mmCIF file of C-alpha atoms in Angstrom:
data_model
loop_
_atom_site.group_PDB
_atom_site.id
_atom_site.type_symbol
_atom_site.label_atom_id
_atom_site.label_comp_id
_atom_site.label_asym_id
_atom_site.label_seq_id
_atom_site.Cartn_x
_atom_site.Cartn_y
_atom_site.Cartn_z
ATOM 1 C CA MET A 1 7.948 4.063 21.458
ATOM 2 C CA GLN A 2 9.867 4.218 18.176
ATOM 3 C CA ARG A 3 10.197 0.846 16.492
ATOM 4 C CA HIS A 4 13.507 -0.368 15.081
ATOM 5 C CA ARG A 5 14.303 -2.865 12.349
ATOM 6 C CA ASN A 6 14.327 -6.362 13.785
ATOM 7 C CA LEU A 7 16.318 -8.693 11.566
ATOM 8 C CA GLY A 8 16.692 -12.396 12.090
ATOM 9 C CA LEU A 9 16.273 -15.837 10.649
ATOM 10 C CA VAL A 10 13.264 -16.612 8.509
ATOM 11 C CA ASN A 11 10.254 -17.483 10.668
ATOM 12 C CA ASN A 12 6.557 -17.897 10.006
ATOM 13 C CA ASN A 13 6.044 -14.131 9.906
ATOM 14 C CA PHE A 14 8.718 -13.760 7.235
ATOM 15 C CA LYS A 15 7.199 -16.654 5.322
ATOM 16 C CA LEU A 16 3.784 -14.988 5.344
ATOM 17 C CA PHE A 17 5.238 -11.680 4.172
ATOM 18 C CA LYS A 18 7.254 -13.486 1.484
ATOM 19 C CA LYS A 19 4.153 -15.273 0.203
ATOM 20 C CA GLU A 20 2.129 -12.063 0.012
ATOM 21 C CA ALA A 21 5.060 -10.137 -1.464
ATOM 22 C CA GLU A 22 5.525 -12.631 -4.284
ATOM 23 C CA VAL A 23 1.820 -12.471 -5.141
ATOM 24 C CA PHE A 24 1.925 -8.658 -5.048
ATOM 25 C CA CYS A 25 4.854 -8.561 -7.472
ATOM 26 C CA LEU A 26 3.060 -10.890 -9.894
ATOM 27 C CA THR A 27 0.169 -8.435 -10.152
ATOM 28 C CA ASN A 28 2.342 -5.305 -9.905
ATOM 29 C CA PRO A 29 5.170 -5.670 -12.459
ATOM 30 C CA LEU A 30 6.843 -2.424 -11.362
ATOM 31 C CA PHE A 31 7.933 -4.276 -8.205
ATOM 32 C CA VAL A 32 10.402 -7.117 -7.723
ATOM 33 C CA PHE A 33 10.817 -9.462 -4.783
ATOM 34 C CA SER A 34 14.150 -10.276 -3.160
ATOM 35 C CA GLU A 35 15.610 -11.562 0.081
ATOM 36 C CA GLY A 36 18.085 -9.229 1.703
ATOM 37 C CA GLU A 37 20.204 -9.336 4.826
ATOM 38 C CA ASN A 38 19.616 -12.496 6.893
ATOM 39 C CA GLN A 39 17.084 -13.657 4.281
ATOM 40 C CA THR A 40 14.756 -10.799 5.143
ATOM 41 C CA PRO A 41 12.062 -10.646 2.441
ATOM 42 C CA GLU A 42 11.491 -7.314 0.713
ATOM 43 C CA ILE A 43 10.016 -5.766 -2.399
ATOM 44 C CA PHE A 44 11.472 -2.917 -4.401
ATOM 45 C CA GLY A 45 9.852 -0.844 -7.113
ATOM 46 C CA ARG A 46 8.073 2.278 -8.262
ATOM 47 C CA LEU A 47 4.869 3.253 -6.464
ATOM 48 C CA SER A 48 2.504 5.106 -8.792
ATOM 49 C CA LEU A 49 0.168 7.772 -7.399
ATOM 50 C CA ILE A 50 -3.024 7.861 -9.460
ATOM 51 C CA ASP A 51 -5.705 10.537 -9.026
ATOM 52 C CA GLU A 52 -9.481 10.017 -9.068
ATOM 53 C CA GLN A 53 -9.541 10.551 -12.853
ATOM 54 C CA GLY A 54 -7.019 7.782 -13.354
ATOM 55 C CA LEU A 55 -4.168 10.152 -14.201
ATOM 56 C CA LEU A 56 -0.618 9.624 -12.969
ATOM 57 C CA ILE A 57 0.325 12.355 -10.482
ATOM 58 C CA ASP A 58 3.795 11.128 -9.589
ATOM 59 C CA SER A 59 5.716 8.052 -8.517
ATOM 60 C CA TYR A 60 8.179 7.200 -5.776
ATOM 61 C CA GLN A 61 10.904 4.582 -5.720
ATOM 62 C CA ILE A 62 10.304 2.582 -2.535
ATOM 63 C CA ARG A 63 11.405 -0.534 -0.702
ATOM 64 C CA ILE A 64 9.159 -2.446 1.707
ATOM 65 C CA VAL A 65 10.926 -4.782 4.127
ATOM 66 C CA GLY A 66 9.147 -7.535 6.023
ATOM 67 C CA SER A 67 9.197 -7.342 9.806
ATOM 68 C CA MET A 68 9.400 -10.297 12.149
ATOM 69 C CA ASP A 69 6.134 -9.062 13.693
ATOM 70 C CA PHE A 70 4.118 -8.982 10.457
ATOM 71 C CA PRO A 71 1.096 -8.906 10.270
ATOM 72 C CA LYS A 72 0.809 -7.781 13.896
ATOM 73 C CA ARG A 73 2.939 -4.762 13.003
ATOM 74 C CA PHE A 74 3.609 -2.850 9.798
ATOM 75 C CA PRO A 75 6.439 -3.738 7.421
ATOM 76 C CA PHE A 76 9.192 -1.132 7.103
ATOM 77 C CA VAL A 77 8.870 1.307 4.186
ATOM 78 C CA PHE A 78 11.844 3.192 2.735
ATOM 79 C CA GLU A 79 11.865 5.925 0.081
ATOM 80 C CA GLU A 80 14.828 5.034 -2.122
ATOM 81 C CA GLY A 81 14.941 7.927 -4.582
ATOM 82 C CA GLY A 82 16.377 10.545 -2.234
ATOM 83 C CA ARG A 83 13.370 12.829 -2.662
ATOM 84 C CA ILE A 84 12.379 12.929 0.993
ATOM 85 C CA PRO A 85 14.899 14.478 3.421
ATOM 86 C CA LEU A 86 16.141 12.108 6.114
ATOM 87 C CA ASN A 87 14.442 14.144 8.775
ATOM 88 C CA ILE A 88 11.724 13.357 11.340
ATOM 89 C CA ASP A 89 9.920 16.532 10.238
ATOM 90 C CA TRP A 90 9.380 14.732 6.929
ATOM 91 C CA HIS A 91 8.183 11.601 8.741
ATOM 92 C CA LEU A 92 11.382 9.619 8.279
ATOM 93 C CA TYR A 93 13.143 7.939 11.202
ATOM 94 C CA PRO A 94 16.952 8.173 11.494
ATOM 95 C CA ASP A 95 17.382 4.747 9.850
ATOM 96 C CA GLY A 96 15.320 5.969 6.893
ATOM 97 C CA HIS A 97 12.060 4.071 7.364
ATOM 98 C CA CYS A 98 8.833 6.002 7.059
ATOM 99 C CA CYS A 99 6.648 7.016 9.995
ATOM 100 C CA ILE A 100 3.334 5.861 8.516
ATOM 101 C CA CYS A 101 1.139 6.561 11.550
ATOM 102 C CA SER A 102 1.203 6.617 15.358
ATOM 103 C CA ILE A 103 2.022 3.381 17.139
ATOM 104 C CA PRO A 104 -1.423 3.027 18.807
ATOM 105 C CA GLU A 105 -3.104 3.397 15.411
ATOM 106 C CA GLU A 106 -0.735 0.871 13.875
ATOM 107 C CA ILE A 107 -1.475 -1.707 16.560
ATOM 108 C CA MET A 108 -5.241 -1.261 16.212
ATOM 109 C CA ILE A 109 -5.084 -1.485 12.425
ATOM 110 C CA CYS A 110 -3.037 -4.674 12.594
ATOM 111 C CA ASN A 111 -5.257 -6.132 15.312
ATOM 112 C CA LYS A 112 -8.154 -6.094 12.853
ATOM 113 C CA GLY A 113 -6.132 -8.045 10.300
ATOM 114 C CA LEU A 114 -3.684 -6.757 7.716
ATOM 115 C CA THR A 115 -2.433 -7.964 4.366
ATOM 116 C CA LEU A 116 0.490 -6.521 2.428
ATOM 117 C CA ASN A 117 -1.801 -5.346 -0.357
ATOM 118 C CA GLU A 118 -4.118 -3.570 2.118
ATOM 119 C CA PHE A 119 -1.126 -1.993 3.796
ATOM 120 C CA ILE A 120 0.135 -0.562 0.506
ATOM 121 C CA GLU A 121 -3.271 0.645 -0.693
ATOM 122 C CA ASN A 122 -4.599 2.050 2.583
ATOM 123 C CA HIS A 123 -1.448 3.320 4.273
ATOM 124 C CA VAL A 124 1.616 3.491 2.016
ATOM 125 C CA LYS A 125 -0.069 5.282 -0.886
ATOM 126 C CA PRO A 126 -1.762 7.892 1.371
ATOM 127 C CA PHE A 127 1.605 8.496 3.048
ATOM 128 C CA PHE A 128 3.237 9.336 -0.289
ATOM 129 C CA PHE A 129 0.246 11.356 -1.482
ATOM 130 C CA ASN A 130 0.792 13.448 1.645
ATOM 131 C CA GLN A 131 4.500 13.747 0.824
ATOM 132 C CA LYS A 132 3.593 14.965 -2.653
ATOM 133 C CA HIS A 133 1.218 17.517 -1.140
ATOM 134 C CA ARG A 134 4.045 18.877 1.006
ATOM 135 C CA GLU A 135 6.368 19.032 -2.005
ATOM 136 C CA ILE A 136 3.824 21.201 -3.822
ATOM 137 C CA TYR A 137 2.318 23.310 -1.038
ATOM 138 C CA GLY A 138 4.951 23.197 1.704
ATOM 139 C CA TYR A 139 2.849 21.442 4.359
ATOM 140 C CA PHE A 140 1.114 18.139 5.057
ATOM 141 C CA LEU A 141 -2.660 17.916 4.837
ATOM 142 C CA LYS A 142 -2.891 16.524 8.367
ATOM 143 C CA GLU A 143 0.057 16.111 10.651
ATOM 144 C CA ARG A 144 0.679 15.105 14.226
ATOM 145 C CA HIS A 145 3.809 15.643 16.260
ATOM 146 C CA HIS A 146 6.423 12.913 16.250
ATOM 147 C CA GLY A 147 7.477 10.426 18.887
ATOM 148 C CA HIS A 148 5.660 10.145 22.204
ATOM 149 C CA PHE A 149 3.688 13.365 21.751
ATOM 150 C CA GLY A 150 2.293 12.134 18.439
ATOM 151 C CA ASN A 151 1.032 8.982 20.147
ATOM 152 C CA ILE A 152 -0.521 11.100 22.896
ATOM 153 C CA GLU A 153 -2.267 13.284 20.310
ATOM 154 C CA PHE A 154 -3.950 10.208 18.867
ATOM 155 C CA PHE A 155 -5.588 9.454 22.229
ATOM 156 C CA GLN A 156 -6.508 13.109 22.751
ATOM 157 C CA GLU A 157 -8.264 13.149 19.391
ATOM 158 C CA ALA A 158 -10.041 9.848 20.039
ATOM 159 C CA PHE A 159 -11.360 10.954 23.451
ATOM 160 C CA GLN A 160 -11.711 14.647 22.522
ATOM 161 C CA THR A 161 -9.890 15.847 25.627
ATOM 162 C CA ASP A 162 -6.390 16.993 26.611
ATOM 163 C CA ASP A 163 -6.755 15.594 30.152
ATOM 164 C CA LEU A 164 -4.225 12.736 30.196
ATOM 165 C CA ARG A 165 -5.282 11.406 33.590
ATOM 166 C CA LEU A 166 -8.857 11.198 32.348
ATOM 167 C CA ILE A 167 -7.751 9.409 29.177
ATOM 168 C CA ALA A 168 -5.803 6.847 31.217
ATOM 169 C CA ASN A 169 -8.824 6.274 33.472
ATOM 170 C CA LEU A 170 -11.123 5.894 30.475
ATOM 171 C CA LEU A 171 -8.821 3.310 28.915
ATOM 172 C CA ASN A 172 -8.833 1.357 32.172
ATOM 173 C CA HIS A 173 -12.620 1.568 32.294
ATOM 174 C CA ILE A 174 -12.878 0.221 28.761
ATOM 175 C CA ARG A 175 -10.493 -2.574 29.704
ATOM 176 C CA THR A 176 -12.506 -3.684 32.728
ATOM 177 C CA HIS A 177 -16.145 -2.970 31.800
ATOM 178 C CA SER A 178 -18.731 -4.024 29.249
ATOM 179 C CA GLU A 179 -20.134 -1.488 26.803
ATOM 180 C CA PRO A 180 -22.847 0.750 28.314
ATOM 181 C CA GLY A 181 -26.361 0.839 26.927
ATOM 182 C CA ARG A 182 -26.966 3.509 24.319
ATOM 183 C CA VAL A 183 -29.236 5.585 26.600
ATOM 184 C CA GLN A 184 -27.079 5.218 29.718
ATOM 185 C CA ASP A 185 -24.913 8.064 30.954
ATOM 186 C CA CYS A 186 -21.413 8.032 29.454
ATOM 187 C CA PHE A 187 -18.705 6.363 31.525
ATOM 188 C CA CYS A 188 -16.659 9.596 31.418
ATOM 189 C CA ASN A 189 -19.153 11.248 33.832
ATOM 190 C CA SER A 190 -19.826 14.130 31.473
ATOM 191 C CA GLY A 191 -23.576 13.841 32.052
ATOM 192 C CA LYS A 192 -24.132 13.150 28.356
ATOM 193 C CA LYS A 193 -25.753 10.005 27.015
ATOM 194 C CA TYR A 194 -23.253 7.349 26.007
ATOM 195 C CA ARG A 195 -24.407 7.276 22.377
ATOM 196 C CA LYS A 196 -23.687 11.015 22.081
ATOM 197 C CA CYS A 197 -20.387 11.018 23.928
ATOM 198 C CA HIS A 198 -17.681 8.325 23.926
ATOM 199 C CA ARG A 199 -19.391 5.465 22.104
ATOM 200 C CA GLU A 200 -17.003 5.616 19.126
ATOM 201 C CA ALA A 201 -13.940 5.717 21.399
ATOM 202 C CA PHE A 202 -15.204 2.785 23.482
ATOM 203 C CA ARG A 203 -15.790 0.648 20.407
ATOM 204 C CA LEU A 204 -12.492 1.725 18.872
ATOM 205 C CA PHE A 205 -10.412 0.585 21.844
ATOM 206 C CA LYS A 206 -12.513 -2.328 23.129
ATOM 207 C CA ASP A 207 -11.157 -4.617 20.414
ATOM 208 C CA LEU A 208 -7.613 -4.197 21.743
ATOM 209 C CA PRO A 209 -6.170 -6.922 23.983
ATOM 210 C CA ASP A 210 -6.256 -6.269 27.714
ATOM 211 C CA TYR A 211 -2.471 -5.968 27.953
ATOM 212 C CA GLU A 212 -2.367 -3.306 25.199
ATOM 213 C CA LEU A 213 -5.008 -1.161 26.924
ATOM 214 C CA LYS A 214 -3.127 -1.487 30.203
ATOM 215 C CA ARG A 215 0.180 -0.614 28.544
ATOM 216 C CA PHE A 216 -1.277 2.464 26.826
ATOM 217 C CA SER A 217 -2.885 3.637 30.067
ATOM 218 C CA GLN A 218 0.438 3.300 31.924
ATOM 219 C CA PHE A 219 2.306 5.060 29.116
ATOM 220 C CA ILE A 220 -0.111 8.005 29.182
ATOM 221 C CA LEU A 221 0.160 8.375 32.959
ATOM 222 C CA ALA A 222 3.956 8.190 32.809
ATOM 223 C CA TYR A 223 4.016 10.820 30.067
ATOM 224 C CA ASN A 224 1.700 13.039 32.108
ATOM 225 C CA TYR A 225 3.949 12.810 35.190
ATOM 226 C CA SER A 226 7.039 13.573 33.116
ATOM 227 C CA GLN A 227 5.703 16.922 31.887
#
């Protein structure tokens, strides 16, 4: 489920990214806007990491490239200073773009609405804060596996179970049923009340389109059978 750079002619998605990128650069003078290969919009500059006391911790030279799927998917982020090894263990894909979060998380974040500024503040900066933490202490604060297993771990955490068949069934239930009442038994058949069991997971995934829930359920079952 790794995503690759998708370059092409300027479309409405590029135009939206370009508009937001130009505004971002006006208010963040350490960044400049340009149009790269095939008129792909991008910004380049120095990302400052500021602590809670307002002190500069460090900065990273980065490039953020618009994707043809924006804002339904994240832009592509590249660390340009050579500080992060080109290695998946450092959350960099082979082409150099950063692995910001798991694909299911990315889709759900974007489904709720995403602007370039929110993406930088809420996802890019935390990513580089975590990189800085590893530089200092040798490990990330919180880390999942990479690739398919990292996506699986997201669902296991959300449903608080390692049972992949159960997770797939629960996703299908969410896709095809209305939310239970707060005092009803949970749809997972645990015997617990819904409000004390999978209420957060139900509400987390219910906002996803039907086809995404179906696709994730099929992916989880396929992964389970492949092990």
